Short mmCIF file of C-alpha atoms in Angstrom, two decimals:
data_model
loop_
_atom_site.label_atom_id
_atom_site.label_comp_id
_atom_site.label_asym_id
_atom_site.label_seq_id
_atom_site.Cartn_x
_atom_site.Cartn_y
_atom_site.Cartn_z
CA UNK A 11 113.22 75.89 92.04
CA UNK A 12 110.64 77.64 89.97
CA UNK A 13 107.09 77.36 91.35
CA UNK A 14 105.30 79.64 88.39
CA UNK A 15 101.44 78.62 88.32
CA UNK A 16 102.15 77.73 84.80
CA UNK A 17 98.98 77.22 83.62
CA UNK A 18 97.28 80.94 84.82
CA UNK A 19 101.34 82.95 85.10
CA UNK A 20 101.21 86.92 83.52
CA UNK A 21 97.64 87.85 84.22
CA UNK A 22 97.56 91.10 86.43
CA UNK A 23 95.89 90.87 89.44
CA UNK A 24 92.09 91.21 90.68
CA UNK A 25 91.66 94.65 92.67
CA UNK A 26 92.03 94.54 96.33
CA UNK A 27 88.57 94.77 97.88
CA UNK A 28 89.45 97.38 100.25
CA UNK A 29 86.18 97.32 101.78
CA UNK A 30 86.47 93.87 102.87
CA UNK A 31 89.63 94.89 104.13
CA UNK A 32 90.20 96.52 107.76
CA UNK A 33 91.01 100.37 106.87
CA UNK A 34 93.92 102.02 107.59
CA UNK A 35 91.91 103.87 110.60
CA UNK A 36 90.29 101.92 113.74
CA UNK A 37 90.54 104.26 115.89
CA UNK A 38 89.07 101.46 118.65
CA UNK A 39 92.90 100.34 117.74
CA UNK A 40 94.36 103.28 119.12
CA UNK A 41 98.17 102.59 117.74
CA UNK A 42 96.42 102.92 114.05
CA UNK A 43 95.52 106.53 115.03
CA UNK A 44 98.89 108.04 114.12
CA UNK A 45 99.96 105.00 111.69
CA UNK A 46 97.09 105.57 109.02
CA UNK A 47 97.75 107.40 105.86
CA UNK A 48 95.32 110.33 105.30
CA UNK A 49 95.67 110.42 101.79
CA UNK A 50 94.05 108.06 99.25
CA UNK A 51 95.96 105.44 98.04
CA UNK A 52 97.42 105.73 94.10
CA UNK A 53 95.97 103.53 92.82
CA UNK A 54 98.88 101.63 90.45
CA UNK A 55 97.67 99.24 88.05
CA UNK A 56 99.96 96.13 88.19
CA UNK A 57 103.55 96.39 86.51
CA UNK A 58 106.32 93.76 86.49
CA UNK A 59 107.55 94.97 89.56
CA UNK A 60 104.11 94.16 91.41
CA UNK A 61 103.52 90.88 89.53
CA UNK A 62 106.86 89.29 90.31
CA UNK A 63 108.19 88.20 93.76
CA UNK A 64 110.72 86.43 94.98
CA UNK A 65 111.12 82.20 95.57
CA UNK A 66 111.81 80.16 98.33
CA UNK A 67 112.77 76.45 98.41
CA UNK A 68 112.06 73.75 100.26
CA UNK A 69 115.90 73.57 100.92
CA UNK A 70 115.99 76.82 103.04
CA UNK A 71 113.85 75.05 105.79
CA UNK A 72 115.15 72.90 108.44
CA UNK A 73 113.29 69.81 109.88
CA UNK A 74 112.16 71.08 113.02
CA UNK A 75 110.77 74.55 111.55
CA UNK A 76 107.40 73.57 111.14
CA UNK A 77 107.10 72.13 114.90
CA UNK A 78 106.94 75.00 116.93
CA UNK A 79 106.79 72.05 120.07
CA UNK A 80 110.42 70.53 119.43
CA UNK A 81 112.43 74.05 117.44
CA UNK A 82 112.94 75.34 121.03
CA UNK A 83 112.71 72.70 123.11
CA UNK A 84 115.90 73.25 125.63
CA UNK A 85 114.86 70.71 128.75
CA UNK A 86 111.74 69.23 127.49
CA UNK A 87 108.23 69.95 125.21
CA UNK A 88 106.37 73.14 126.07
CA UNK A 89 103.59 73.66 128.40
CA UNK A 90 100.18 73.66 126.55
CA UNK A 91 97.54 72.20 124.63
CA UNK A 92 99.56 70.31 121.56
CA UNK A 93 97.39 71.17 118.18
CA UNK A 94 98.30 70.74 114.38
CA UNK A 95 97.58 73.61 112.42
CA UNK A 96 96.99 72.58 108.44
CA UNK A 97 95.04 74.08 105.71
CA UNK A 98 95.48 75.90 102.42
CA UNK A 99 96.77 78.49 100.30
CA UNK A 100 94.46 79.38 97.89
CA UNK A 101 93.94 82.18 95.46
CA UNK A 102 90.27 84.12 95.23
CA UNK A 103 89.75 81.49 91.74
CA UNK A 104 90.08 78.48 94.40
CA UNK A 105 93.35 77.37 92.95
CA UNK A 106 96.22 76.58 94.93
CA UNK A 107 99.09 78.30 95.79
CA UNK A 108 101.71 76.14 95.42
CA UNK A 109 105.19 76.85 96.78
CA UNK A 110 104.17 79.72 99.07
CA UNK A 111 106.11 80.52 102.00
CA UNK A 112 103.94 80.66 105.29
CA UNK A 113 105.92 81.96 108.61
CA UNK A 114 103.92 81.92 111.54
CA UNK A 115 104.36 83.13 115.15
CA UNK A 116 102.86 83.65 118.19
CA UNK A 117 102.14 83.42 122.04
CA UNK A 118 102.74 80.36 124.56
CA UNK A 119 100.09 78.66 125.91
CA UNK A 120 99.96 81.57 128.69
CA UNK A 121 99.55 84.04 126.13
CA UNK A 122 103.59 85.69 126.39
CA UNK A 123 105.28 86.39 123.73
CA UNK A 124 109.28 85.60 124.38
CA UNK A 125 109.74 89.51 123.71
CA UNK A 126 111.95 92.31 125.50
CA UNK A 127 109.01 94.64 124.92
CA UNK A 128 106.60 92.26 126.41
CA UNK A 129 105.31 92.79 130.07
CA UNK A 130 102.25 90.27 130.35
CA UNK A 131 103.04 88.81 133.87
CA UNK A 132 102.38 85.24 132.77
CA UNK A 133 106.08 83.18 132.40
CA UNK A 134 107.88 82.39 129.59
CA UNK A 135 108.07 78.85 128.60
CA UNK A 136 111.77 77.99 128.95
CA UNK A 137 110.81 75.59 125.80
CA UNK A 138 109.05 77.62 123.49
CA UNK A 139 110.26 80.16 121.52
CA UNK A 140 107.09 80.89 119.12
CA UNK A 141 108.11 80.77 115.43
CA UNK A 142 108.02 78.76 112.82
CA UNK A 143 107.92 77.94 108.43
CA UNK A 144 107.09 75.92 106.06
CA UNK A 145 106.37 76.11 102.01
CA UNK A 146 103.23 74.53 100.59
CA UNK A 147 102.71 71.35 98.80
CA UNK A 148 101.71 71.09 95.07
CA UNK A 149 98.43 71.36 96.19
CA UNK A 150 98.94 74.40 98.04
CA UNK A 151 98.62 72.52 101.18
CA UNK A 152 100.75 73.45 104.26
CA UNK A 153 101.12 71.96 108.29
CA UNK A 154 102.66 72.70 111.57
CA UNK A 155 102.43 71.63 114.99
CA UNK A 156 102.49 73.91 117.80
CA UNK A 157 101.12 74.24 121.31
CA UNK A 158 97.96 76.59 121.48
CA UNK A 159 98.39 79.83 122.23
CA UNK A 160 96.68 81.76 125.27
CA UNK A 161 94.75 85.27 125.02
CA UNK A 162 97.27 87.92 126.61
CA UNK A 163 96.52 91.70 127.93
CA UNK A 164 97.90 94.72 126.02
CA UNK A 165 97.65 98.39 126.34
CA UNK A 166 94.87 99.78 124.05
CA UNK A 167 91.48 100.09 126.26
CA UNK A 168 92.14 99.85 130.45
CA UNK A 169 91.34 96.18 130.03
CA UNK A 170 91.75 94.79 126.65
CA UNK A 171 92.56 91.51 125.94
CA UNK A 172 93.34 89.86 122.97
CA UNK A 173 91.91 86.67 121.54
CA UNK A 174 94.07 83.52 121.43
CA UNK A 175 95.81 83.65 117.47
CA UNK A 176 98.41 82.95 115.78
CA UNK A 177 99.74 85.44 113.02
CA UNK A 178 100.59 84.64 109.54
CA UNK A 179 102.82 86.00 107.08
CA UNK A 180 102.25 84.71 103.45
CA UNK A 181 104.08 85.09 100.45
CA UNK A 182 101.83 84.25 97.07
CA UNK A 183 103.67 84.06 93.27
CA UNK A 184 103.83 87.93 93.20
CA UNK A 185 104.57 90.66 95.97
CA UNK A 186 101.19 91.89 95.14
CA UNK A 187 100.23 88.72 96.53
CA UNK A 188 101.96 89.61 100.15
CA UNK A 189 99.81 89.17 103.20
CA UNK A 190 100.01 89.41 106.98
CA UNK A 191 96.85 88.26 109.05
CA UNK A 192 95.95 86.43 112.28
CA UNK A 193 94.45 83.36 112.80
CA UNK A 194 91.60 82.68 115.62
CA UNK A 195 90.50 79.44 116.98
CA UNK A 196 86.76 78.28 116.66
CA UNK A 197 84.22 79.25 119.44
CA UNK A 198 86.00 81.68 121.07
CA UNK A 199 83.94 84.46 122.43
CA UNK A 200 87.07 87.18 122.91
CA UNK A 201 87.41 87.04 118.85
CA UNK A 202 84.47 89.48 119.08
CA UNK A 203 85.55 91.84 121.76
CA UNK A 204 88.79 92.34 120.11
CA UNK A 205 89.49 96.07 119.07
CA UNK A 206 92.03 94.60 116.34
CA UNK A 207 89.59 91.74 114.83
CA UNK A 208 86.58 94.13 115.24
CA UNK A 209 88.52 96.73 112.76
CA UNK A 210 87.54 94.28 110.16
CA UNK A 211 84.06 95.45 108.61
CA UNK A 212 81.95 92.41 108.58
CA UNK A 213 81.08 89.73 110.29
CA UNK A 214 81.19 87.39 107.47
CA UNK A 215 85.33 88.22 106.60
CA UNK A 216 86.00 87.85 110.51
CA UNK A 217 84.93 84.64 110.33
CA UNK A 218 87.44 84.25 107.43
CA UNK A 219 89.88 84.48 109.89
CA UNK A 220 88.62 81.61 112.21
CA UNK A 221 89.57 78.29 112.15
CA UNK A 222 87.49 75.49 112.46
CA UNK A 223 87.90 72.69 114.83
CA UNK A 224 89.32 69.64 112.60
CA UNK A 225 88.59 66.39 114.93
CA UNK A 226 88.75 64.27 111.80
CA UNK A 227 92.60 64.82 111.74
CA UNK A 228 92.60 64.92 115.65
CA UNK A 229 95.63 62.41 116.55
CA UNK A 230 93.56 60.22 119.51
CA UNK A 231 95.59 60.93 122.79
CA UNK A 232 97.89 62.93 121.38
CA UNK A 233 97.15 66.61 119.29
CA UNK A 234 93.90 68.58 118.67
CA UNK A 235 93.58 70.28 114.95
CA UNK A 236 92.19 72.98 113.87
CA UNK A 237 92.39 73.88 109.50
CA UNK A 238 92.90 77.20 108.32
CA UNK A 239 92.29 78.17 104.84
CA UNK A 240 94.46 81.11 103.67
CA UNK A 241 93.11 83.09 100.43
CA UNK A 242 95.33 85.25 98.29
CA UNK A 243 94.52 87.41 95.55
CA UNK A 244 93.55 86.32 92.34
CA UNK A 245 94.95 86.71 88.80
CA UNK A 246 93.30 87.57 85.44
CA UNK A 247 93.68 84.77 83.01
CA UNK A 248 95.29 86.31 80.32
CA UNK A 249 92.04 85.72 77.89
CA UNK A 250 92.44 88.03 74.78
CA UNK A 251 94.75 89.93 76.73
CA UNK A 252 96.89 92.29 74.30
CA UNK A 253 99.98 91.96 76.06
CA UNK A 254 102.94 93.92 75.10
CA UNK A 255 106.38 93.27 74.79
CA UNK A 256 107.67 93.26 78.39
CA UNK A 257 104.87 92.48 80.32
CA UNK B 12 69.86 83.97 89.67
CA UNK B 13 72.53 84.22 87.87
CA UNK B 14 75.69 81.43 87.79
CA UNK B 15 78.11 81.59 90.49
CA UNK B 16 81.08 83.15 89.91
CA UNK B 17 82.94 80.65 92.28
CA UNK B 18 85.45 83.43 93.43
CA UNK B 19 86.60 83.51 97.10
CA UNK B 20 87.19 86.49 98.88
CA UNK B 21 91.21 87.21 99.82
CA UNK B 22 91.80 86.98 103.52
CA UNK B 23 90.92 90.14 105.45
CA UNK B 24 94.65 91.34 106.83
CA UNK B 25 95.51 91.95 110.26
CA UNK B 26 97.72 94.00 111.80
CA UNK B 27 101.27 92.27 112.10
CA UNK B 28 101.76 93.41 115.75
CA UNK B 29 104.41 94.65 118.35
CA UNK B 30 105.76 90.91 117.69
CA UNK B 31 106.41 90.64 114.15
CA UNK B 32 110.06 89.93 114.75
CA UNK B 33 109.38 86.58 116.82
CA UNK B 34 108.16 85.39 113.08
CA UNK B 35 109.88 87.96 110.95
CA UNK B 36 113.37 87.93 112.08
CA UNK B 37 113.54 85.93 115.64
CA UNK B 38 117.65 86.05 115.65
CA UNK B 39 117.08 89.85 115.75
CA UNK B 40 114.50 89.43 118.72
CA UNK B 41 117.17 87.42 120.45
CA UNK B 42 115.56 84.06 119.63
CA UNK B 43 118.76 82.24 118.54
CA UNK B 44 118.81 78.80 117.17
CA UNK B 45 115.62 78.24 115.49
CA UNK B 46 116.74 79.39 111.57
CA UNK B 47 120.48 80.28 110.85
CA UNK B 48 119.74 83.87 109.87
CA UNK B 49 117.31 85.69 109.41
CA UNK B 50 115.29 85.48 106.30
CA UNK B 51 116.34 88.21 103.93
CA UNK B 52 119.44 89.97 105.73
CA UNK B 53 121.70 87.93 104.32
CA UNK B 54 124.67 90.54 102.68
CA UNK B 55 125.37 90.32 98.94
CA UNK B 56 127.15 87.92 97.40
CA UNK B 57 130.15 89.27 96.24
CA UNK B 58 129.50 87.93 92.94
CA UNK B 59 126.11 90.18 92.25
CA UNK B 60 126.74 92.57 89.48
CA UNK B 61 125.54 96.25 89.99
CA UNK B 62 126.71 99.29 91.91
CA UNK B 63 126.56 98.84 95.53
CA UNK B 64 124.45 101.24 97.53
CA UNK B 65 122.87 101.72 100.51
CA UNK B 66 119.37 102.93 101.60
CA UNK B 67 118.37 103.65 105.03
CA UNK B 68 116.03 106.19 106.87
CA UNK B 69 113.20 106.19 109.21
CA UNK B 70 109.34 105.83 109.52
CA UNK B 71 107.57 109.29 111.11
CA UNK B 72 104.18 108.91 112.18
CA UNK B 73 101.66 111.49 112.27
CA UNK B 74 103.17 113.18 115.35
CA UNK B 75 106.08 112.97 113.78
CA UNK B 76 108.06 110.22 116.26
CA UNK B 77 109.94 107.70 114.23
CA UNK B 78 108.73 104.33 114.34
CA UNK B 79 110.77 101.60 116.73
CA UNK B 80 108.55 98.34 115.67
CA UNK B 81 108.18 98.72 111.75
CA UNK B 82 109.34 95.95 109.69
CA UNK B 83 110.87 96.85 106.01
CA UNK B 84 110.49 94.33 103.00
CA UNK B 85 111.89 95.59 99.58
CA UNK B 86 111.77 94.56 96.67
CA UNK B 87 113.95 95.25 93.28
CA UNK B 88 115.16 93.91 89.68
CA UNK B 89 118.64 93.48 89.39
CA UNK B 90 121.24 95.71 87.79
CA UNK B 91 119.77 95.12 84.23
CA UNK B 92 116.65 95.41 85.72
CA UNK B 93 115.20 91.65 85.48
CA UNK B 94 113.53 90.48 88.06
CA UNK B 95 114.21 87.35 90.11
CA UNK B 96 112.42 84.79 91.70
CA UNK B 97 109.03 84.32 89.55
CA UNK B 98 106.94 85.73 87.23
CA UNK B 99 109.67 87.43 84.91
CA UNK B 100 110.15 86.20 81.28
CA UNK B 101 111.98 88.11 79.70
CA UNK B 102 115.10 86.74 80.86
CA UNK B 103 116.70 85.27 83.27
CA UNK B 104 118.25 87.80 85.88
CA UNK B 105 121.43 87.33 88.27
CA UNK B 106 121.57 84.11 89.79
CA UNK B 107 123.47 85.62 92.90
CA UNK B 108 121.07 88.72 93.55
CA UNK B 109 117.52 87.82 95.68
CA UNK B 110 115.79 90.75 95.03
CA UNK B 111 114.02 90.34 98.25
CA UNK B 112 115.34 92.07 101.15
CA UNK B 113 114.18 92.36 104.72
CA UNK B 114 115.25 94.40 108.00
CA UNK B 115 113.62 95.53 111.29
CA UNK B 116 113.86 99.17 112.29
CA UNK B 117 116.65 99.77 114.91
CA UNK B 118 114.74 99.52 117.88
CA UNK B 119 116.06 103.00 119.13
CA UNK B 120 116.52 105.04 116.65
CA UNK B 121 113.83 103.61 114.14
CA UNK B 122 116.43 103.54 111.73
CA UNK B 123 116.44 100.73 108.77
CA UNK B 124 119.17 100.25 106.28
CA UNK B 125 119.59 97.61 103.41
CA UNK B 126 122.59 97.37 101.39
CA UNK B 127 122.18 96.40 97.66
CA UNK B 128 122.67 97.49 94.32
CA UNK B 129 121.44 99.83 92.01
CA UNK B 130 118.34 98.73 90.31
CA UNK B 131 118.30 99.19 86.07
CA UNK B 132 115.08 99.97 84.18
CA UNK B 133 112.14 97.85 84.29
CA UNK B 134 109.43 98.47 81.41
CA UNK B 135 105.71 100.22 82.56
CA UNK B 136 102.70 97.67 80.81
CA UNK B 137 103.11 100.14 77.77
CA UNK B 138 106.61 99.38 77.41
CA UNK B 139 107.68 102.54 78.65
CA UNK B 140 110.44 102.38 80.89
CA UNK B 141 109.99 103.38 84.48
CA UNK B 142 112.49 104.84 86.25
CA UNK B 143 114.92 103.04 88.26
CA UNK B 144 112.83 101.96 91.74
CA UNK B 145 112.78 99.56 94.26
CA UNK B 146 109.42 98.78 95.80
CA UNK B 147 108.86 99.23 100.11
CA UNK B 148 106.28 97.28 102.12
CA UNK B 149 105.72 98.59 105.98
CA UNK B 150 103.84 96.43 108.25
CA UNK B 151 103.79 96.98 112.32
CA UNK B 152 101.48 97.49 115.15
CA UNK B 153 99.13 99.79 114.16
CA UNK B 154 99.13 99.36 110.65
CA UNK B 155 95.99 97.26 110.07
CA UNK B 156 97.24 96.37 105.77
CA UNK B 157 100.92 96.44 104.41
CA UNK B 158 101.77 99.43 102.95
CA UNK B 159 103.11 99.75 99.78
CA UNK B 160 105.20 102.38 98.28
CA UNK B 161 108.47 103.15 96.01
CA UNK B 162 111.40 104.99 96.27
CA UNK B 163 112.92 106.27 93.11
CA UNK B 164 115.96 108.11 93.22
CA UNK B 165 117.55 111.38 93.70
CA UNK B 166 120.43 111.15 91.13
CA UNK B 167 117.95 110.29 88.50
CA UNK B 168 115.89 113.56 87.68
CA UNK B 169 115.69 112.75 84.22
CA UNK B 170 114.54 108.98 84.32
CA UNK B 171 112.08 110.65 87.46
CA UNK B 172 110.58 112.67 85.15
CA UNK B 173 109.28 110.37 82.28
CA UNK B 174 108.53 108.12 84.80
CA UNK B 175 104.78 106.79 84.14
CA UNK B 176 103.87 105.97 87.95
CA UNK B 177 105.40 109.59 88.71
CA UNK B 178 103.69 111.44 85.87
CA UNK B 179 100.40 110.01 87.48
CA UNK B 180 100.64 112.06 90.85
CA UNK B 181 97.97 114.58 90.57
CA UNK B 182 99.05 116.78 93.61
CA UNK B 183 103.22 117.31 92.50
CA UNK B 184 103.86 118.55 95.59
CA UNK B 185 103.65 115.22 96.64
CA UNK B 186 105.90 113.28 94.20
CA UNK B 187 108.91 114.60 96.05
CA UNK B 188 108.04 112.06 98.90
CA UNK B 189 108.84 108.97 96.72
CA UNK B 190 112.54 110.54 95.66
CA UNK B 191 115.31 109.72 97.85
CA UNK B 192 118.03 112.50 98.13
CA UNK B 193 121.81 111.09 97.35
CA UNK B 194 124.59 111.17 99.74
CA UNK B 195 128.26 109.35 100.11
CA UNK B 196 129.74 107.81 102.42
CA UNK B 197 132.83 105.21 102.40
CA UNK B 198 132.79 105.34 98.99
CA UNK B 199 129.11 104.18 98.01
CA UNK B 200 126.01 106.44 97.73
CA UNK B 201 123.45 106.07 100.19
CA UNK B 202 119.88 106.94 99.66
CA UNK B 203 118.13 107.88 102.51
CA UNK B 204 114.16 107.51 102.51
CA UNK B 205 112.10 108.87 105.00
CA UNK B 206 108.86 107.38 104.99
CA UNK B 207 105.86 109.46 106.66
CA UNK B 208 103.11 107.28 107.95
CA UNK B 209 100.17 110.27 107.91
CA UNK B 210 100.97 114.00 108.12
CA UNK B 211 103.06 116.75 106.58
CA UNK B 212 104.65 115.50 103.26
CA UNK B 213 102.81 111.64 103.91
CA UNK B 214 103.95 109.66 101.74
CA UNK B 215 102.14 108.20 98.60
CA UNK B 216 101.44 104.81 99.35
CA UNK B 217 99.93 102.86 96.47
CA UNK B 218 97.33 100.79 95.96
CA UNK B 219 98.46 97.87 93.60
#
């Protein structure tokens, strides 16, 4: 299955805003210390092999991979708050991304991650095992239902902690498109305290990165919601655009 | 005032964590039953066309330690160098070859190796053709954006050197650190490509 956006395809795309960007050096974030290029970046206008990427179908995905609450289940649900997670993909012109893949994974509700590098004292849920998939609508819409995710320790600062999140991994119509981020939930007060979030220049793309409580699409005695837009980069409409052969 | 532009801004990235496997490739992290494989490890079919290689080699950071958490995603046109998946139109490429690869680093050695084919030549905007490359993005705790970069290869000095992307490295020294060196071994060539994060000989990373 083809999921071109027909109707804007071969335009190169709009320039990374770096500076809305975290950069490559936080050094709050110790780990980016000796992981940050020194260097400036080349900077490569877009050729074919930036401006194509690669396709996955709806047929790859099984039923359960988009309910993080029943993919692992082994003697019953998880512990934890159950929430739906919904929103969407979007590129910077407010159109949507249709037929992105969005993999998303994270903590259990006690904030540990079912990981052999992982040494949070709080227990694994026998019944969770964090991950999950699904590919967006024709509207660029996508949904999953998990169990919210607890703020967890790690070894930066003496006493960091990490907000509750959920990370996302997001592929657009191109690989210049390709994103990884994190998700945060509304009105929590660790989002700011967070040596990873606070990497992120402003205040105003942090809050990008937040989603809102959704208790219009609340189920009543059942899951909380929360909706979390996702915005890729944009493409140049190919206006006037002397394209050559190739391209 | 002016009129809006109506533009949003792209999401501000995060780091992809210590974790990235849980979501990335959970069979590999020893979460079994959730997908059948992982997502872009499975081998070849034996129907794609194209020389079979292998690439492989580690992440250094700027002490020098190889990476143990990285996660590789590549990226390549087939052997007559059409792209799959979307966005290419000027033909359609192998219907057995993805294109889209994706391993962890060994979590002891901080090796990674993909097995694929041979890319062919893909044309620069101008219609030039660039040299034969496959295109690397490194996420992992402590990398903050993806990193792009390409490896081009060692058996092609004469496609390297009209390459367009290459011929626009100011400092040469530096090209050498996109240009993966050729062995053999049981019969196909293997590539290695060290990628260095920060440092002595760090890598060109692009900006795309």
């Amino acid at each position: 299955m083809r999921n071109d956006n027909s109707s804007h395809q071969g335009g190169s795309f709009y320039q990374r805003d770096r500076s809305w960007h975290p950069p490559a050096f936080t050094p709050d974030y110790k780990t980016s210390v000796l992981r940050s290029p020194k260097y400036a970046l080349l900077s490569l206008g877009n050729t074919l092999s930036e401006m194509t990427g690669p396709v996955f179908g709806h047929a790859m995905l099984g039923p359960l991979d988009n309910d993080l609450i029943l993919n692992y289940a082994q003697t019953g649900e998880p512990i934890g708050p159950r929430i739906i997670v919904h929103g969407q993909v979007l590129d910077e012109d407010a159109r949507p991304v249709r037929g992105a893949l969005v993999e998303f994974w994270q903590a259990n509700a006690g904030g540990r991650y079912r990981h052999k590098k992982e040494s949070y004292l709080a227990a694994i849920d026998p019944n969770f095992g964090g991950c999950g998939r699904t590919i967006t609508d024709e509207e660029g819409r996508y949904w999953f239902r998990t169990i919210k995710p607890g703020p967890y320790p790690w070894p930066n600062g003496v006493n960091d902690w990490r907000p509750a999140h959920i990370h996302f991994s997001v592929f657009g119509h191109a690989f210049a498109q390709r994103l990884i981020t994190q998700m945060y939930f509304e009105g929590d007060p660790m989002i700011w305290q967070c040596p990873i979030v606070m990497g992120i220049p402003s205040r105003e793309a942090v809050e990008r990165l937040v989603a809102a409580l959704d208790r219009e699409n609340t189920l009543p005695m059942d899951t909380m919601a929360y909706k979390f837009d996702i915005v890729l980069r944009g493409r140049r409409s190919t206006l006037f655009e002397n394209r050559m052969e190739g391209n | 005032m002016v009129q809006s532009l109506r533009r949003l801004k792209e999401s501000p990235s995060q780091t992809a964590g210590p974790y990235v496997h849980i979501g990335a490739t959970p069979n590999f992290s020893g979460i079994e039953g959730v997908y059948p494989h992982d997502l872009g490890s499975l081998p070849l079919a034996p129907e794609v066309e194209g020389e079979r290689i292998v690439v492989t080699g580690r992440i250094f950071d700027g002490s020098g330690t190889p990476i143990k958490d990285a996660l590789v995603e590549i990226w390549q046109a087939d052997a007559q160098g059409l792209y799959p998946g979307q966005g290419e139109r000027r033909g359609a490429a192998d219907p057995h070859f993805p294109g889209w690869f994706r391993q962890p680093v060994d979590g002891t050695s901080g090796v990674y190796r993909f097995e694929t084919i041979k890319p062919g030549i893909v044309p620069y905007f101008d219609g030039r053709p660039m040299a034969p490359h496959i295109t690397f993005w490194i996420v992992a705790r402590g990398i903050n954006i993806g990193l792009h970069t390409r490896l081009y290869f060692g058996d092609e000095d004469k496609a390297n050197a009209a390459d367009p992307i290459l011929g626009r490295i100011e400092h040469r020294l530096r090209v050498p650190t996109l240009i993966a060196p050729r062995s053999d071994a049981d019969g196909k060539p293997v590539y290695t490509f060290d990628i260095r994060l920060q440092g002595e000989n760090e890598t060109v990373f692009f900006d795309i």
